[in-house]
Protein backbone atom coordinates (compact mmCIF):
# COMPACT_ATOMS: atom_id res chain seq x y z
CA UNK A 1 0.00 0.00 0.00
CA UNK A 2 1.35 3.43 -0.96
CA UNK A 3 1.82 5.48 2.22
CA UNK A 4 -0.69 8.28 2.67
CA UNK A 5 0.57 11.80 2.10
CA UNK A 6 0.27 14.47 4.75
CA UNK A 7 -2.65 16.02 2.88
CA UNK A 8 -4.41 12.68 2.58
CA UNK A 9 -4.04 12.10 6.32
CA UNK A 10 -5.34 15.60 6.95
CA UNK A 11 -8.38 14.86 4.79
CA UNK A 12 -9.03 11.68 6.78
CA UNK A 13 -8.74 13.54 10.10
CA UNK A 14 -11.28 16.11 8.86
CA UNK A 15 -13.65 13.45 7.57
CA UNK A 16 -13.57 11.65 10.93
CA UNK A 17 -14.01 14.89 12.87
CA UNK A 18 -17.10 15.62 10.75
CA UNK A 19 -18.50 12.24 11.81
CA UNK A 20 -18.67 13.51 15.39
CA UNK A 21 -21.38 16.06 14.60
CA UNK A 22 -24.20 15.84 17.17
CA UNK A 23 -26.81 14.70 14.62
CA UNK A 24 -24.84 11.48 13.87
CA UNK A 25 -24.85 10.23 17.48
CA UNK A 26 -21.20 9.23 17.06
CA UNK A 27 -18.58 10.17 19.64
CA UNK A 28 -15.54 8.34 18.35
CA UNK A 29 -14.11 7.16 15.03
CA UNK A 30 -10.84 5.66 13.87
CA UNK A 31 -9.40 4.79 10.46
CA UNK A 32 -6.84 2.00 10.25
CA UNK A 33 -4.80 0.16 7.65
CA UNK A 34 -5.98 -3.35 6.65
CA UNK A 35 -3.51 -4.82 9.14
CA UNK A 36 -4.61 -2.58 11.97
CA UNK A 37 -2.30 0.44 12.11
CA UNK A 38 -4.00 3.71 13.01
CA UNK A 39 -4.16 6.26 10.19
CA UNK A 40 -6.48 8.89 11.67
CA UNK A 41 -8.86 9.22 14.60
CA UNK A 42 -11.35 11.55 16.24
CA UNK A 43 -12.36 10.63 19.77
CA UNK A 44 -14.50 12.78 22.05
CA UNK A 45 -14.57 12.60 25.82
CA UNK A 46 -12.68 9.40 26.41
CA UNK A 47 -9.17 8.00 26.31
CA UNK A 48 -8.75 4.84 24.29
CA UNK A 49 -5.79 2.52 23.73
CA UNK A 50 -5.92 3.50 20.05
CA UNK A 51 -3.13 1.20 18.78
CA UNK A 52 -4.81 -1.76 20.48
CA UNK A 53 -8.31 -1.02 19.19
CA UNK A 54 -6.95 -0.32 15.70
CA UNK A 55 -5.44 -3.82 15.66
CA UNK A 56 -8.64 -5.32 17.13
CA UNK A 57 -10.81 -3.66 14.48
CA UNK A 58 -8.69 -5.28 11.77
CA UNK A 59 -9.12 -8.70 13.44
CA UNK A 60 -12.85 -8.31 13.90
CA UNK A 61 -13.50 -7.20 10.34
CA UNK A 62 -11.29 -10.04 9.04
CA UNK A 63 -13.34 -12.56 11.04
CA UNK A 64 -16.51 -11.00 9.60
CA UNK A 65 -15.09 -11.35 6.09
CA UNK A 66 -14.09 -14.97 6.72
CA UNK A 67 -17.54 -15.79 8.06
CA UNK A 68 -19.32 -14.07 5.16
CA UNK A 69 -17.11 -16.05 2.79
CA UNK A 70 -17.83 -19.29 4.65
CA UNK A 71 -21.58 -18.64 4.42
CA UNK A 72 -21.25 -17.60 0.76
CA UNK A 73 -22.62 -14.15 1.51
CA UNK A 74 -20.08 -12.31 -0.61
CA UNK A 75 -17.94 -9.41 0.51
CA UNK A 76 -18.23 -8.28 4.14
CA UNK A 77 -19.11 -4.59 4.23
CA UNK A 78 -19.55 -4.02 7.93
CA UNK A 79 -19.77 -5.59 11.37
CA UNK A 80 -22.00 -4.22 14.12
CA UNK A 81 -21.30 -4.85 17.80
CA UNK A 82 -24.13 -3.75 20.07
CA UNK A 83 -22.94 -3.37 23.64
CA UNK A 84 -24.59 -2.16 26.84
CA UNK A 85 -23.60 1.50 26.55
CA UNK A 86 -22.97 1.96 22.85
CA UNK A 87 -22.72 0.40 19.44
CA UNK A 88 -19.52 -0.23 17.52
CA UNK A 89 -19.83 0.08 13.76
CA UNK A 90 -16.97 -1.43 11.73
CA UNK A 91 -16.80 -0.69 8.03
CA UNK A 92 -14.57 -1.78 5.19
CA UNK A 93 -13.43 1.34 3.34
CA UNK A 94 -13.69 0.33 -0.33
CA UNK A 95 -10.40 1.96 -1.27
CA UNK A 96 -8.63 0.52 -4.32
CA UNK A 97 -5.20 1.15 -2.81
CA UNK A 98 -6.06 -1.07 0.14
CA UNK A 99 -9.33 -1.97 1.91
CA UNK A 100 -8.96 0.21 5.00
CA UNK A 101 -10.91 -0.24 8.23
CA UNK A 102 -13.16 2.45 9.69
CA UNK A 103 -14.96 2.15 12.99
CA UNK A 104 -17.24 4.49 14.85
CA UNK A 105 -18.89 4.35 18.26
CA UNK A 106 -22.57 5.33 18.38
CA UNK A 107 -23.85 6.36 21.79
CA UNK A 108 -26.65 4.34 23.38
CA UNK A 109 -29.18 7.10 22.64
CA UNK A 110 -28.10 7.52 19.01
CA UNK A 111 -30.38 6.65 16.11
CA UNK A 112 -28.58 3.61 14.76
CA UNK A 113 -29.70 4.21 11.17
CA UNK A 114 -28.27 7.72 11.19
CA UNK A 115 -24.98 6.48 12.68
CA UNK A 116 -24.79 3.71 10.06
CA UNK A 117 -25.47 6.01 7.12
CA UNK A 118 -23.04 8.65 8.39
CA UNK A 119 -20.25 6.11 8.87
CA UNK A 120 -20.89 4.45 5.50
CA UNK A 121 -20.86 7.83 3.76
CA UNK A 122 -17.62 8.73 5.50
CA UNK A 123 -16.08 5.40 4.39
CA UNK A 124 -17.09 6.04 0.77
CA UNK A 125 -15.83 9.63 0.83
CA UNK A 126 -12.47 8.56 2.26
CA UNK A 127 -12.14 5.79 -0.34
CA UNK A 128 -13.03 8.11 -3.20
CA UNK A 129 -10.62 10.77 -2.02
CA UNK A 130 -7.71 8.41 -1.49
CA UNK A 131 -8.22 6.71 -4.84
CA UNK A 132 -8.35 10.04 -6.66
CA UNK A 133 -5.24 11.15 -4.81
CA UNK A 134 -3.52 7.92 -5.76
CA UNK A 135 -4.39 8.19 -9.46
CA UNK A 136 -3.45 11.86 -9.63
CA UNK A 137 -0.71 12.36 -7.02
CA UNK A 138 -0.44 16.11 -7.69
CA UNK A 139 -1.27 17.23 -4.12
CA UNK A 140 -1.98 20.78 -5.21
CA UNK A 141 -5.18 19.52 -6.79
CA UNK A 142 -6.38 17.81 -3.62
CA UNK A 143 -8.70 20.09 -1.70
CA UNK A 144 -8.64 19.78 2.08
CA UNK A 145 -12.00 20.76 3.52
CA UNK B 1 -18.06 -41.32 20.70
CA UNK B 2 -15.67 -39.27 18.55
CA UNK B 3 -13.92 -36.36 20.23
CA UNK B 4 -12.70 -33.01 19.01
CA UNK B 5 -9.39 -31.60 20.10
CA UNK B 6 -8.50 -27.94 19.87
CA UNK B 7 -4.90 -27.39 18.77
CA UNK B 8 -3.18 -24.03 18.60
CA UNK B 9 -0.40 -23.19 16.15
CA UNK B 10 1.76 -20.40 17.51
CA UNK B 11 4.81 -18.66 16.11
CA UNK B 12 6.34 -15.44 14.86
CA UNK B 13 5.21 -13.78 11.63
CA UNK B 14 6.39 -15.87 8.69
CA UNK B 15 7.08 -18.99 10.77
CA UNK B 16 4.61 -20.93 8.63
CA UNK B 17 1.44 -21.30 10.71
CA UNK B 18 -0.91 -20.57 7.80
CA UNK B 19 1.15 -22.83 5.51
CA UNK B 20 1.17 -25.68 8.04
CA UNK B 21 -2.61 -25.60 8.43
CA UNK B 22 -3.11 -25.45 4.65
CA UNK B 23 -0.74 -28.43 4.28
CA UNK B 24 -2.80 -30.80 6.44
CA UNK B 25 -6.38 -29.50 6.63
CA UNK B 26 -9.07 -31.81 5.26
CA UNK B 27 -11.26 -28.80 4.48
CA UNK B 28 -10.32 -25.56 2.73
CA UNK B 29 -8.62 -23.56 5.48
CA UNK B 30 -10.26 -20.41 6.79
CA UNK B 31 -7.87 -17.51 6.63
CA UNK B 32 -7.90 -13.93 7.88
CA UNK B 33 -4.83 -12.78 6.00
CA UNK B 34 -4.80 -9.14 4.93
CA UNK B 35 -2.31 -6.88 3.19
CA UNK B 36 0.82 -6.33 5.27
CA UNK B 37 1.56 -2.61 5.25
CA UNK B 38 4.65 -2.90 7.47
CA UNK B 39 6.90 -4.34 4.77
CA UNK B 40 9.92 -2.55 6.26
CA UNK B 41 9.52 -4.69 9.40
CA UNK B 42 8.82 -7.97 7.63
CA UNK B 43 8.89 -8.37 3.85
CA UNK B 44 5.78 -10.49 3.44
CA UNK B 45 2.78 -9.57 1.29
CA UNK B 46 0.11 -10.64 3.77
CA UNK B 47 -0.26 -11.14 7.49
CA UNK B 48 -2.80 -12.99 9.65
CA UNK B 49 -4.79 -10.56 11.80
CA UNK B 50 -7.26 -12.87 13.55
CA UNK B 51 -6.84 -16.60 13.01
CA UNK B 52 -6.41 -19.48 10.59
CA UNK B 53 -8.59 -22.53 10.89
CA UNK B 54 -8.38 -26.05 9.56
CA UNK B 55 -9.42 -29.57 10.49
CA UNK B 56 -7.74 -32.96 10.43
CA UNK B 57 -9.86 -36.11 10.71
CA UNK B 58 -8.17 -38.97 12.50
CA UNK B 59 -8.67 -42.64 11.58
CA UNK B 60 -10.66 -43.38 14.75
CA UNK B 61 -13.22 -40.64 13.95
CA UNK B 62 -11.70 -38.01 16.20
CA UNK B 63 -11.06 -34.53 14.80
CA UNK B 64 -8.23 -32.10 15.38
CA UNK B 65 -9.38 -28.50 15.12
CA UNK B 66 -6.39 -26.40 14.18
CA UNK B 67 -6.28 -22.70 15.07
CA UNK B 68 -3.40 -20.56 13.83
CA UNK B 69 -2.68 -17.41 15.79
CA UNK B 70 -1.51 -14.07 14.36
CA UNK B 71 2.29 -13.85 14.51
CA UNK B 72 2.59 -10.19 15.40
CA UNK B 73 2.55 -9.31 19.10
CA UNK B 74 0.20 -6.41 18.28
CA UNK B 75 -2.46 -9.10 17.96
CA UNK B 76 -1.67 -10.83 21.25
CA UNK B 77 -5.28 -10.26 22.36
CA UNK B 78 -6.17 -12.94 19.81
CA UNK B 79 -3.67 -15.33 21.42
CA UNK B 80 -5.63 -15.10 24.67
CA UNK B 81 -8.97 -15.60 22.94
CA UNK B 82 -7.80 -18.52 20.81
CA UNK B 83 -5.97 -20.25 23.66
CA UNK B 84 -9.18 -20.81 25.61
CA UNK B 85 -9.85 -24.56 25.93
CA UNK B 86 -6.90 -25.53 23.75
CA UNK B 87 -5.48 -28.91 24.67
CA UNK B 88 -2.33 -28.76 22.59
CA UNK B 89 0.04 -26.13 21.22
CA UNK B 90 2.45 -26.38 18.30
CA UNK B 91 5.15 -23.76 18.77
CA UNK B 92 6.59 -23.03 15.32
CA UNK B 93 10.01 -21.44 15.58
CA UNK B 94 11.75 -19.79 12.63
CA UNK B 95 15.46 -20.66 12.90
CA UNK B 96 16.40 -17.87 10.48
CA UNK B 97 15.38 -15.16 12.96
CA UNK B 98 18.01 -13.30 14.98
CA UNK B 99 17.32 -15.07 18.29
CA UNK B 100 14.88 -17.95 17.83
CA UNK B 101 15.47 -19.30 21.34
CA UNK B 102 14.28 -15.94 22.70
CA UNK B 103 11.20 -16.31 20.50
CA UNK B 104 10.47 -19.67 22.13
CA UNK B 105 10.96 -18.21 25.62
CA UNK B 106 8.58 -15.37 24.78
CA UNK B 107 5.88 -17.77 23.59
CA UNK B 108 6.35 -20.08 26.58
CA UNK B 109 5.74 -17.02 28.77
CA UNK B 110 2.75 -15.85 26.74
CA UNK B 111 1.07 -19.27 26.80
CA UNK B 112 2.22 -20.28 30.28
CA UNK B 113 -1.33 -20.35 31.64
CA UNK B 114 -2.52 -22.59 28.80
CA UNK B 115 0.42 -24.94 29.27
CA UNK B 116 -0.68 -25.66 32.83
CA UNK B 117 -3.56 -27.76 31.43
CA UNK B 118 -2.33 -28.46 27.91
CA UNK B 119 0.70 -29.99 26.26
CA UNK B 120 2.88 -28.87 23.38
CA UNK B 121 5.47 -29.72 20.74
CA UNK B 122 8.16 -27.48 19.26
CA UNK B 123 8.65 -27.38 15.48
CA UNK B 124 11.78 -25.61 14.27
CA UNK B 125 11.70 -24.46 10.66
CA UNK B 126 14.30 -23.34 8.09
CA UNK B 127 16.99 -25.52 9.68
CA UNK B 128 18.27 -26.53 6.22
CA UNK B 129 19.39 -22.96 5.52
CA UNK B 130 19.96 -21.95 9.14
CA UNK B 131 21.27 -24.97 11.09
CA UNK B 132 22.10 -22.89 14.19
CA UNK B 133 20.96 -22.82 16.85
CA UNK B 134 20.86 -26.61 16.98
CA UNK B 135 17.82 -28.40 18.40
CA UNK B 136 19.79 -28.98 21.63
CA UNK B 137 19.54 -25.23 22.30
CA UNK B 138 15.74 -25.51 22.39
CA UNK B 139 15.91 -28.51 24.70
CA UNK B 140 18.06 -26.34 26.99
CA UNK B 141 15.40 -23.60 26.97
CA UNK B 142 12.78 -26.17 27.89
CA UNK B 143 14.95 -27.66 30.65
CA UNK B 144 15.34 -24.19 32.15
CA UNK B 145 11.54 -24.05 32.39
CA UNK B 146 11.29 -27.59 33.79
CA UNK B 147 9.45 -28.61 30.64
CA UNK B 148 9.92 -31.84 28.75
CA UNK B 149 8.50 -31.41 25.25
CA UNK B 150 9.43 -32.91 21.88
CA UNK B 151 11.43 -30.72 19.48
CA UNK B 152 11.37 -31.39 15.75
CA UNK B 153 13.07 -29.91 12.70
CA UNK B 154 10.16 -29.37 10.29
CA UNK B 155 9.38 -28.10 6.85
CA UNK B 156 5.81 -26.86 7.25
CA UNK B 157 5.25 -27.08 3.50
CA UNK B 158 5.51 -30.87 3.83
CA UNK B 159 2.29 -32.50 4.91
CA UNK B 160 4.20 -35.46 6.39
CA UNK B 161 6.29 -33.20 8.64
CA UNK B 162 3.25 -31.38 10.00
CA UNK B 163 1.25 -34.59 10.46
CA UNK B 164 4.13 -36.14 12.39
CA UNK B 165 4.11 -33.23 14.84
CA UNK B 166 0.33 -33.40 15.20
CA UNK B 167 0.47 -37.17 15.71
CA UNK B 168 2.96 -36.82 18.55
CA UNK B 169 0.94 -33.96 20.05
CA UNK B 170 -2.27 -35.98 19.81
CA UNK B 171 -0.72 -38.88 21.73
CA UNK B 172 0.49 -36.46 24.40
CA UNK B 173 -3.04 -35.05 24.67
CA UNK B 174 -4.51 -38.52 24.98
CA UNK B 175 -2.20 -39.08 27.92
CA UNK B 176 -3.61 -35.91 29.52
CA UNK B 177 -7.33 -36.51 28.97
CA UNK B 178 -9.04 -38.91 31.38
CA UNK B 179 -10.15 -42.09 29.59
CA UNK B 180 -13.89 -41.67 30.27
CA UNK B 181 -14.15 -38.05 29.17
CA UNK B 182 -15.65 -37.93 25.69
CA UNK B 183 -15.40 -34.21 25.02
CA UNK B 184 -12.48 -31.94 25.80
CA UNK B 185 -13.05 -29.08 28.20
GROMACS .gro file of C-alpha atoms in nm, chain A residues 1 33-37 51-52 54-60 62-63 66-67 70 97-99, chain B residues 27-28 30-38 41 47 49-51 70 72 74-75 77-78 81:
model
   46
    1UNK     CA    1   0.000   0.000   0.000
   33UNK     CA    2  -0.480   0.016   0.765
   34UNK     CA    3  -0.598  -0.335   0.665
   35UNK     CA    4  -0.351  -0.482   0.914
   36UNK     CA    5  -0.461  -0.258   1.197
   37UNK     CA    6  -0.230   0.044   1.211
   51UNK     CA    7  -0.313   0.120   1.878
   52UNK     CA    8  -0.481  -0.176   2.048
   54UNK     CA    9  -0.695  -0.032   1.570
   55UNK     CA   10  -0.544  -0.382   1.566
   56UNK     CA   11  -0.864  -0.532   1.713
   57UNK     CA   12  -1.081  -0.366   1.448
   58UNK     CA   13  -0.869  -0.528   1.177
   59UNK     CA   14  -0.912  -0.870   1.344
   60UNK     CA   15  -1.285  -0.831   1.390
   62UNK     CA   16  -1.129  -1.004   0.904
   63UNK     CA   17  -1.334  -1.256   1.104
   66UNK     CA   18  -1.409  -1.497   0.672
   67UNK     CA   19  -1.754  -1.579   0.806
   70UNK     CA   20  -1.783  -1.929   0.465
   97UNK     CA   21  -0.520   0.115  -0.281
   98UNK     CA   22  -0.606  -0.107   0.014
   99UNK     CA   23  -0.933  -0.197   0.191
  172UNK     CA   24  -1.126  -2.880   0.448
  173UNK     CA   25  -1.032  -2.556   0.273
  175UNK     CA   26  -1.026  -2.041   0.679
  176UNK     CA   27  -0.787  -1.751   0.663
  177UNK     CA   28  -0.790  -1.393   0.788
  178UNK     CA   29  -0.483  -1.278   0.600
  179UNK     CA   30  -0.480  -0.914   0.493
  180UNK     CA   31  -0.231  -0.688   0.319
  181UNK     CA   32   0.082  -0.633   0.527
  182UNK     CA   33   0.156  -0.261   0.525
  183UNK     CA   34   0.465  -0.290   0.747
  186UNK     CA   35   0.952  -0.469   0.940
  192UNK     CA   36  -0.026  -1.114   0.749
  194UNK     CA   37  -0.479  -1.056   1.180
  195UNK     CA   38  -0.726  -1.287   1.355
  196UNK     CA   39  -0.684  -1.660   1.301
  215UNK     CA   40  -0.151  -1.407   1.436
  217UNK     CA   41   0.259  -1.019   1.540
  219UNK     CA   42   0.020  -0.641   1.828
  220UNK     CA   43  -0.246  -0.910   1.796
  222UNK     CA   44  -0.528  -1.026   2.236
  223UNK     CA   45  -0.617  -1.294   1.981
  226UNK     CA   46  -0.897  -1.560   2.294
   0.00000   0.00000   0.00000
